[in-house]
CSV table of C-alpha atoms and ligand atoms in Angstrom, one decimal:
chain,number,residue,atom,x,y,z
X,521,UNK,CA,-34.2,-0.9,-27.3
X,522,UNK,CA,-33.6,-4.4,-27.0
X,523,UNK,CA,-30.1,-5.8,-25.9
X,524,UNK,CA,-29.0,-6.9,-29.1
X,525,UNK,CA,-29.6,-3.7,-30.9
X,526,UNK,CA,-28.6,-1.6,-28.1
X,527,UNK,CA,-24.9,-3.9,-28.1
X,528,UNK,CA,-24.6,-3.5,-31.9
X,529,UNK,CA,-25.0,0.4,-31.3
X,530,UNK,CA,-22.4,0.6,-28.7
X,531,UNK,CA,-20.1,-1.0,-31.4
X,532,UNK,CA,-20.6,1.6,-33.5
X,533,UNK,CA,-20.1,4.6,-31.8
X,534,UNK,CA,-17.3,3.1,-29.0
X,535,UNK,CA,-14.4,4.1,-30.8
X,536,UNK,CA,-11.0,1.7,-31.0
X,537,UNK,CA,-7.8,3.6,-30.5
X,538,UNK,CA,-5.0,0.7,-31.0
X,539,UNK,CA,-1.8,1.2,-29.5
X,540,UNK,CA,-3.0,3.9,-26.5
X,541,UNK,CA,-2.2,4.9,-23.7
X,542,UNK,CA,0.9,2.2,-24.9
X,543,UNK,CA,1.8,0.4,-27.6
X,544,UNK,CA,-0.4,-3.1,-27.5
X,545,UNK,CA,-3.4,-1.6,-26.0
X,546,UNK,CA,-6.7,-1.2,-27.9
X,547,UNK,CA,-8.3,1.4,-26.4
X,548,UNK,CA,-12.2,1.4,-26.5
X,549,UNK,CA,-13.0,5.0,-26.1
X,550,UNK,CA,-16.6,6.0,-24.3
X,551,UNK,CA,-15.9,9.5,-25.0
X,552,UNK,CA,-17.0,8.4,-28.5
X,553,UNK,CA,-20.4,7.0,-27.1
X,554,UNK,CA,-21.2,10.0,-25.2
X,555,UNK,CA,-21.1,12.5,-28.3
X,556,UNK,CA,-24.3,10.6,-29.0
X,557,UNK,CA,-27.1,11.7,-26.8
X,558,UNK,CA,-29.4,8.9,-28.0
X,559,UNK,CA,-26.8,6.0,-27.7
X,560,UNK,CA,-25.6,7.5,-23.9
X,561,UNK,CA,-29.7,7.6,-22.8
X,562,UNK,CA,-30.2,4.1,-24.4
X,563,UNK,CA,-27.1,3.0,-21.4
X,564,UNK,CA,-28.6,4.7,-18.6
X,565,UNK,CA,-31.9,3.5,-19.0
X,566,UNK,CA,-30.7,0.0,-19.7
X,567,UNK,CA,-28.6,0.1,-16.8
X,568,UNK,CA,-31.9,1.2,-15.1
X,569,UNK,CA,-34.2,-1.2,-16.4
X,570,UNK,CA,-31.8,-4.1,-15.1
X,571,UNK,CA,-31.3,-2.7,-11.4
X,572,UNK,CA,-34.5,-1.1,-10.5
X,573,UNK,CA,-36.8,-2.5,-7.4
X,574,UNK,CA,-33.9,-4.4,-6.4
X,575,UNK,CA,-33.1,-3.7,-3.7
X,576,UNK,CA,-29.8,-1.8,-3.8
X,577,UNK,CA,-29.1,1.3,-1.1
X,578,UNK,CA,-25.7,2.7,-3.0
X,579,UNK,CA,-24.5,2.9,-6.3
X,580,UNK,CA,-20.6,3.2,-6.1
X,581,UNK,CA,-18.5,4.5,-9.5
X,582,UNK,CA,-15.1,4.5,-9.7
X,583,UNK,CA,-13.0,7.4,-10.9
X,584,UNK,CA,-13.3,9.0,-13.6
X,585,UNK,CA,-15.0,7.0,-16.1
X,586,UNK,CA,-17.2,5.4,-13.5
X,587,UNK,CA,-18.7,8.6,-12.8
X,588,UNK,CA,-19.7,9.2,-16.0
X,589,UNK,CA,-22.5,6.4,-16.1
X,590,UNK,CA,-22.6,5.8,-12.1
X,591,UNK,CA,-23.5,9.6,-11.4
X,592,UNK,CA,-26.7,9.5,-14.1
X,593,UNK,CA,-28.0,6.2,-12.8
X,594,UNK,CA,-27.9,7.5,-9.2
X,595,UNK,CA,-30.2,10.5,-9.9
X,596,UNK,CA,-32.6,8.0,-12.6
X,597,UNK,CA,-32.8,5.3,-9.7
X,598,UNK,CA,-33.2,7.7,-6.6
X,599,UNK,CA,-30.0,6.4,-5.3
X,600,UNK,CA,-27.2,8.2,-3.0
X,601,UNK,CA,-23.9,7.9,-5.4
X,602,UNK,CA,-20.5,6.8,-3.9
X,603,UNK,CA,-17.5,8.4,-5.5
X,604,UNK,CA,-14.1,5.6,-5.4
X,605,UNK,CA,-11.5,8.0,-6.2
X,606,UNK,CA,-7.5,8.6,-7.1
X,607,UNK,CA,-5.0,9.0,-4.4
X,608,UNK,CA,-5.3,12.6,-2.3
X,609,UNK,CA,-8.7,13.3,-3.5
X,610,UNK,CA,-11.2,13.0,-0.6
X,611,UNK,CA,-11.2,15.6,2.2
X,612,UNK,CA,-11.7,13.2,4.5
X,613,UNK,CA,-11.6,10.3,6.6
X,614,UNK,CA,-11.1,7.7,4.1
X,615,UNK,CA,-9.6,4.0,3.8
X,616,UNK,CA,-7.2,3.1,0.6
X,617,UNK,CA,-6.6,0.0,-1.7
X,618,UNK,CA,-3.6,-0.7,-4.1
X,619,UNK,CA,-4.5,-2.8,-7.5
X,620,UNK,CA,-2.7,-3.7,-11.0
X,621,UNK,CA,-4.1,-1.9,-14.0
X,622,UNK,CA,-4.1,-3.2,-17.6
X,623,UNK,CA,-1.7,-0.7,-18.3
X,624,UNK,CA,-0.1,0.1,-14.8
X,625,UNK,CA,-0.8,0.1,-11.3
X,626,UNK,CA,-2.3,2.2,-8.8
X,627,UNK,CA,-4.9,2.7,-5.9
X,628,UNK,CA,-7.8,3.8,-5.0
X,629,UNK,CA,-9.8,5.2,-1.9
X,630,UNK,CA,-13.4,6.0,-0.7
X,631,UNK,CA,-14.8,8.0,2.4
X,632,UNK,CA,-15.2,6.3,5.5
X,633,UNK,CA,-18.7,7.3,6.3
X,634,UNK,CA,-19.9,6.7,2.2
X,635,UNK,CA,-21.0,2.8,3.4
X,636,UNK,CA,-22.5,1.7,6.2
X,637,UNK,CA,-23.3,-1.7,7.6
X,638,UNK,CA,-26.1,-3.2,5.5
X,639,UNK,CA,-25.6,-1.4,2.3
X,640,UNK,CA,-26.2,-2.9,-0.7
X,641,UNK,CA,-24.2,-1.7,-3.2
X,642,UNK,CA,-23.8,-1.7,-7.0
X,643,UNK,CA,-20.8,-0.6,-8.9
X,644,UNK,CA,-20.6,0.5,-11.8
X,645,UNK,CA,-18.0,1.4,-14.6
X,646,UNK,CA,-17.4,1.8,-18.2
X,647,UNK,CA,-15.1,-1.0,-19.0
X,648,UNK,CA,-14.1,-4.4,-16.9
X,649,UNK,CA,-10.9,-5.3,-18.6
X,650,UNK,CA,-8.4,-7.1,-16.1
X,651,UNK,CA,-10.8,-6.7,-13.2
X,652,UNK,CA,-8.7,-5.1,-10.8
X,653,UNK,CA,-10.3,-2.1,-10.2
X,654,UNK,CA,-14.1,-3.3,-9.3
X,655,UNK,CA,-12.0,-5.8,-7.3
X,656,UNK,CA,-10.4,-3.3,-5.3
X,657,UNK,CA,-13.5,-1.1,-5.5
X,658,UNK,CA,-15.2,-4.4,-3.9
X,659,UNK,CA,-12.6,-4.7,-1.4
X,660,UNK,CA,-13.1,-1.1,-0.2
X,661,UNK,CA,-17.3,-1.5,0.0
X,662,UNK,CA,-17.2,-4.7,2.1
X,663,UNK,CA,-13.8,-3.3,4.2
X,664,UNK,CA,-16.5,-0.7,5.3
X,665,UNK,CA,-19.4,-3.0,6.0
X,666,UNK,CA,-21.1,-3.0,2.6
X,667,UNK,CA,-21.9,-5.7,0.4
X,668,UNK,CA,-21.4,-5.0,-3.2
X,669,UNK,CA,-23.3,-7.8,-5.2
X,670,UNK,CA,-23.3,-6.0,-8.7
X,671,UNK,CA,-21.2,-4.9,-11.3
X,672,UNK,CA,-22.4,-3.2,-14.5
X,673,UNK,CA,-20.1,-2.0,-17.2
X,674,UNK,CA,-20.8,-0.6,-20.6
X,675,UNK,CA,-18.1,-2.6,-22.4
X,676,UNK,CA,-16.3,-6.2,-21.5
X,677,UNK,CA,-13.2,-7.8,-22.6
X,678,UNK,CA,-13.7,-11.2,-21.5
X,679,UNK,CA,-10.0,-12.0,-22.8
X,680,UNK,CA,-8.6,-9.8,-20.2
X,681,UNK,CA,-9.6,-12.3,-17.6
X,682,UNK,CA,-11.9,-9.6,-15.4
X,683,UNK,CA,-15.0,-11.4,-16.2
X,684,UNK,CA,-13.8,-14.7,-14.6
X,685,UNK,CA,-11.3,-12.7,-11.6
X,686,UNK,CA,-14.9,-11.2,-10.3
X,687,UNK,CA,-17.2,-13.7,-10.8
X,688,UNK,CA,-14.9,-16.0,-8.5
X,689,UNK,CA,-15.4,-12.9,-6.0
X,690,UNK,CA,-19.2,-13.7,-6.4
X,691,UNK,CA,-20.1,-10.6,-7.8
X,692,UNK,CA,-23.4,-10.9,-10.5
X,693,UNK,CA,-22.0,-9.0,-13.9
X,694,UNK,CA,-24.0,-6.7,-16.4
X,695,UNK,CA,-22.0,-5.5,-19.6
X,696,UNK,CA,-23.7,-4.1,-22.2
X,697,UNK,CA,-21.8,-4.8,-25.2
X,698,UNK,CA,-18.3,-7.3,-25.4
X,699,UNK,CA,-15.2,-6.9,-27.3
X,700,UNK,CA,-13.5,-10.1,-28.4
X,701,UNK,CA,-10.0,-10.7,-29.5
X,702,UNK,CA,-8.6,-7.4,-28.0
N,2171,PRP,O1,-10.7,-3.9,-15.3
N,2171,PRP,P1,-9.4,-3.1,-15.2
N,2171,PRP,O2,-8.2,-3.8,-15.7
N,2171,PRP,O3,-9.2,-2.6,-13.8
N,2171,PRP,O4,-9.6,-1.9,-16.2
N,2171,PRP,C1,-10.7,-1.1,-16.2
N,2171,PRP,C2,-10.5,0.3,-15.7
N,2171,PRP,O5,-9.5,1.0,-16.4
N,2171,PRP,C3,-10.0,2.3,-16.8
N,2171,PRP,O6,-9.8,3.3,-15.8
N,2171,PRP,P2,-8.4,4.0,-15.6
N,2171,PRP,O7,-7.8,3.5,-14.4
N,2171,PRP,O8,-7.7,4.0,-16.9
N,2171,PRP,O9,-8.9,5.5,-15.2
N,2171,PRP,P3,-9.8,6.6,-15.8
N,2171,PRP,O10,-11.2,6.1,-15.7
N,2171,PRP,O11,-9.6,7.8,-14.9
N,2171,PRP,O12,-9.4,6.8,-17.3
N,2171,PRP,C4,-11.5,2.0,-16.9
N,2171,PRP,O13,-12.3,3.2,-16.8
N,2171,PRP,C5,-11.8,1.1,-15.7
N,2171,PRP,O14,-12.0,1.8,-14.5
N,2172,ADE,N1,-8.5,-1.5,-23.5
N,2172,ADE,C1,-9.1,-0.5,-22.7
N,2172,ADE,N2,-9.8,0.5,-23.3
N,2172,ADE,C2,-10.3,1.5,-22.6
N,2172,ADE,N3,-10.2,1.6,-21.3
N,2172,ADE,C3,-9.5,0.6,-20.6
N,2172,ADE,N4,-9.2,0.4,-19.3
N,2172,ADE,C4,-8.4,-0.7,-19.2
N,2172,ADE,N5,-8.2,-1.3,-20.4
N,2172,ADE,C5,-8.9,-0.5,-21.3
């Protein structure tokens, strides 16, 4: 499917919640998306199609809606998969990072031993809206060695600043479909 059909499907079947998780927000739901086989394949192999034979060695998602797409891409592209998770989740050895949400704040933390010197990493999410989780995501990777170069996401919101926050961290972004005027 070719990007422009593939963005004006995703704006079908993303559904807009206004006013959740708090009043002001306009929630663009990917629960919506993934009730629709076709339209959730049509992602993955986009996401595919843009990062294959480049090189990467890790794909990192960050919890929980990272997982979601991160997870599939892993097993299409032959890739180890990197969970970034919530406080008190990993077992073990792990380092943490603190960011500001759209809606809140809170941090993050990944395995020690998930990146190793060298690794090239991608990340991947559902949704950049303020940025501050792929830029904490980032700061874990390269905290560990790693260099995270990519970032794909199923939905931007360039108005919520992310776009321009991690593009000055130098990381090359991939979105498949953008909201305006949220
Ligand atoms: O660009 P940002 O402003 O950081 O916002 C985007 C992030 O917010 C959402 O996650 P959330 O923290 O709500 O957690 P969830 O995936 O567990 O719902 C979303 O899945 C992204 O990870
Ligand atoms: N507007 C939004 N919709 C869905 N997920 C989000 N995460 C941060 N902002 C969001």
């Amino acid at each position: 499917m070719n990007p422009q059909s593939l963005s004006a499907l995703l704006s079908q079947v993303i559904k807009a919640v206004p006013d959740y998780p708090k009043p002001g927000i306009l929630f663009r739901d990917v629960t919506s998306l993934m009730l629709d086989a076709g339209a959730f394949a049509q992602v993955i192999d986009a996401f595919k199609q843009q990062y294959q034979g480049k090189g990467f060695t890790k794909i990192v998602g960050t919890e929980s809606r990272g997982f979601i797409f991160g997870a599939p891409l892993a097993y299409a592209m032959g890739l180890p998969f990197v969970p970034v998770r919530k406080p008190g989740k990993l077992p073990r050895e792990r380092i943490a990072q603190s960011y500001q949400l759209e809606y809140g704040e809170d941090t993050l933390e990944i395995h020690k031993d998930a990146i190793v010197a060298g690794d090239k990493v991608l990340l991947v999410d559902d949704l950049l809206a303020t940025g501050g989780t792929i830029a904490a995501t980032t700061s874990l990777v390269e905290r560990l060695g790693g260099k995270a170069t990519d970032a794909a996401f199923v939905v931007n919101l360039p108005d919520l600043g992310g776009q321009a926050r991690l593009e000055k961290l130098g990381l090359n972004l991939y979105s498949l479909v953008e909201f305006a005027g949220d």
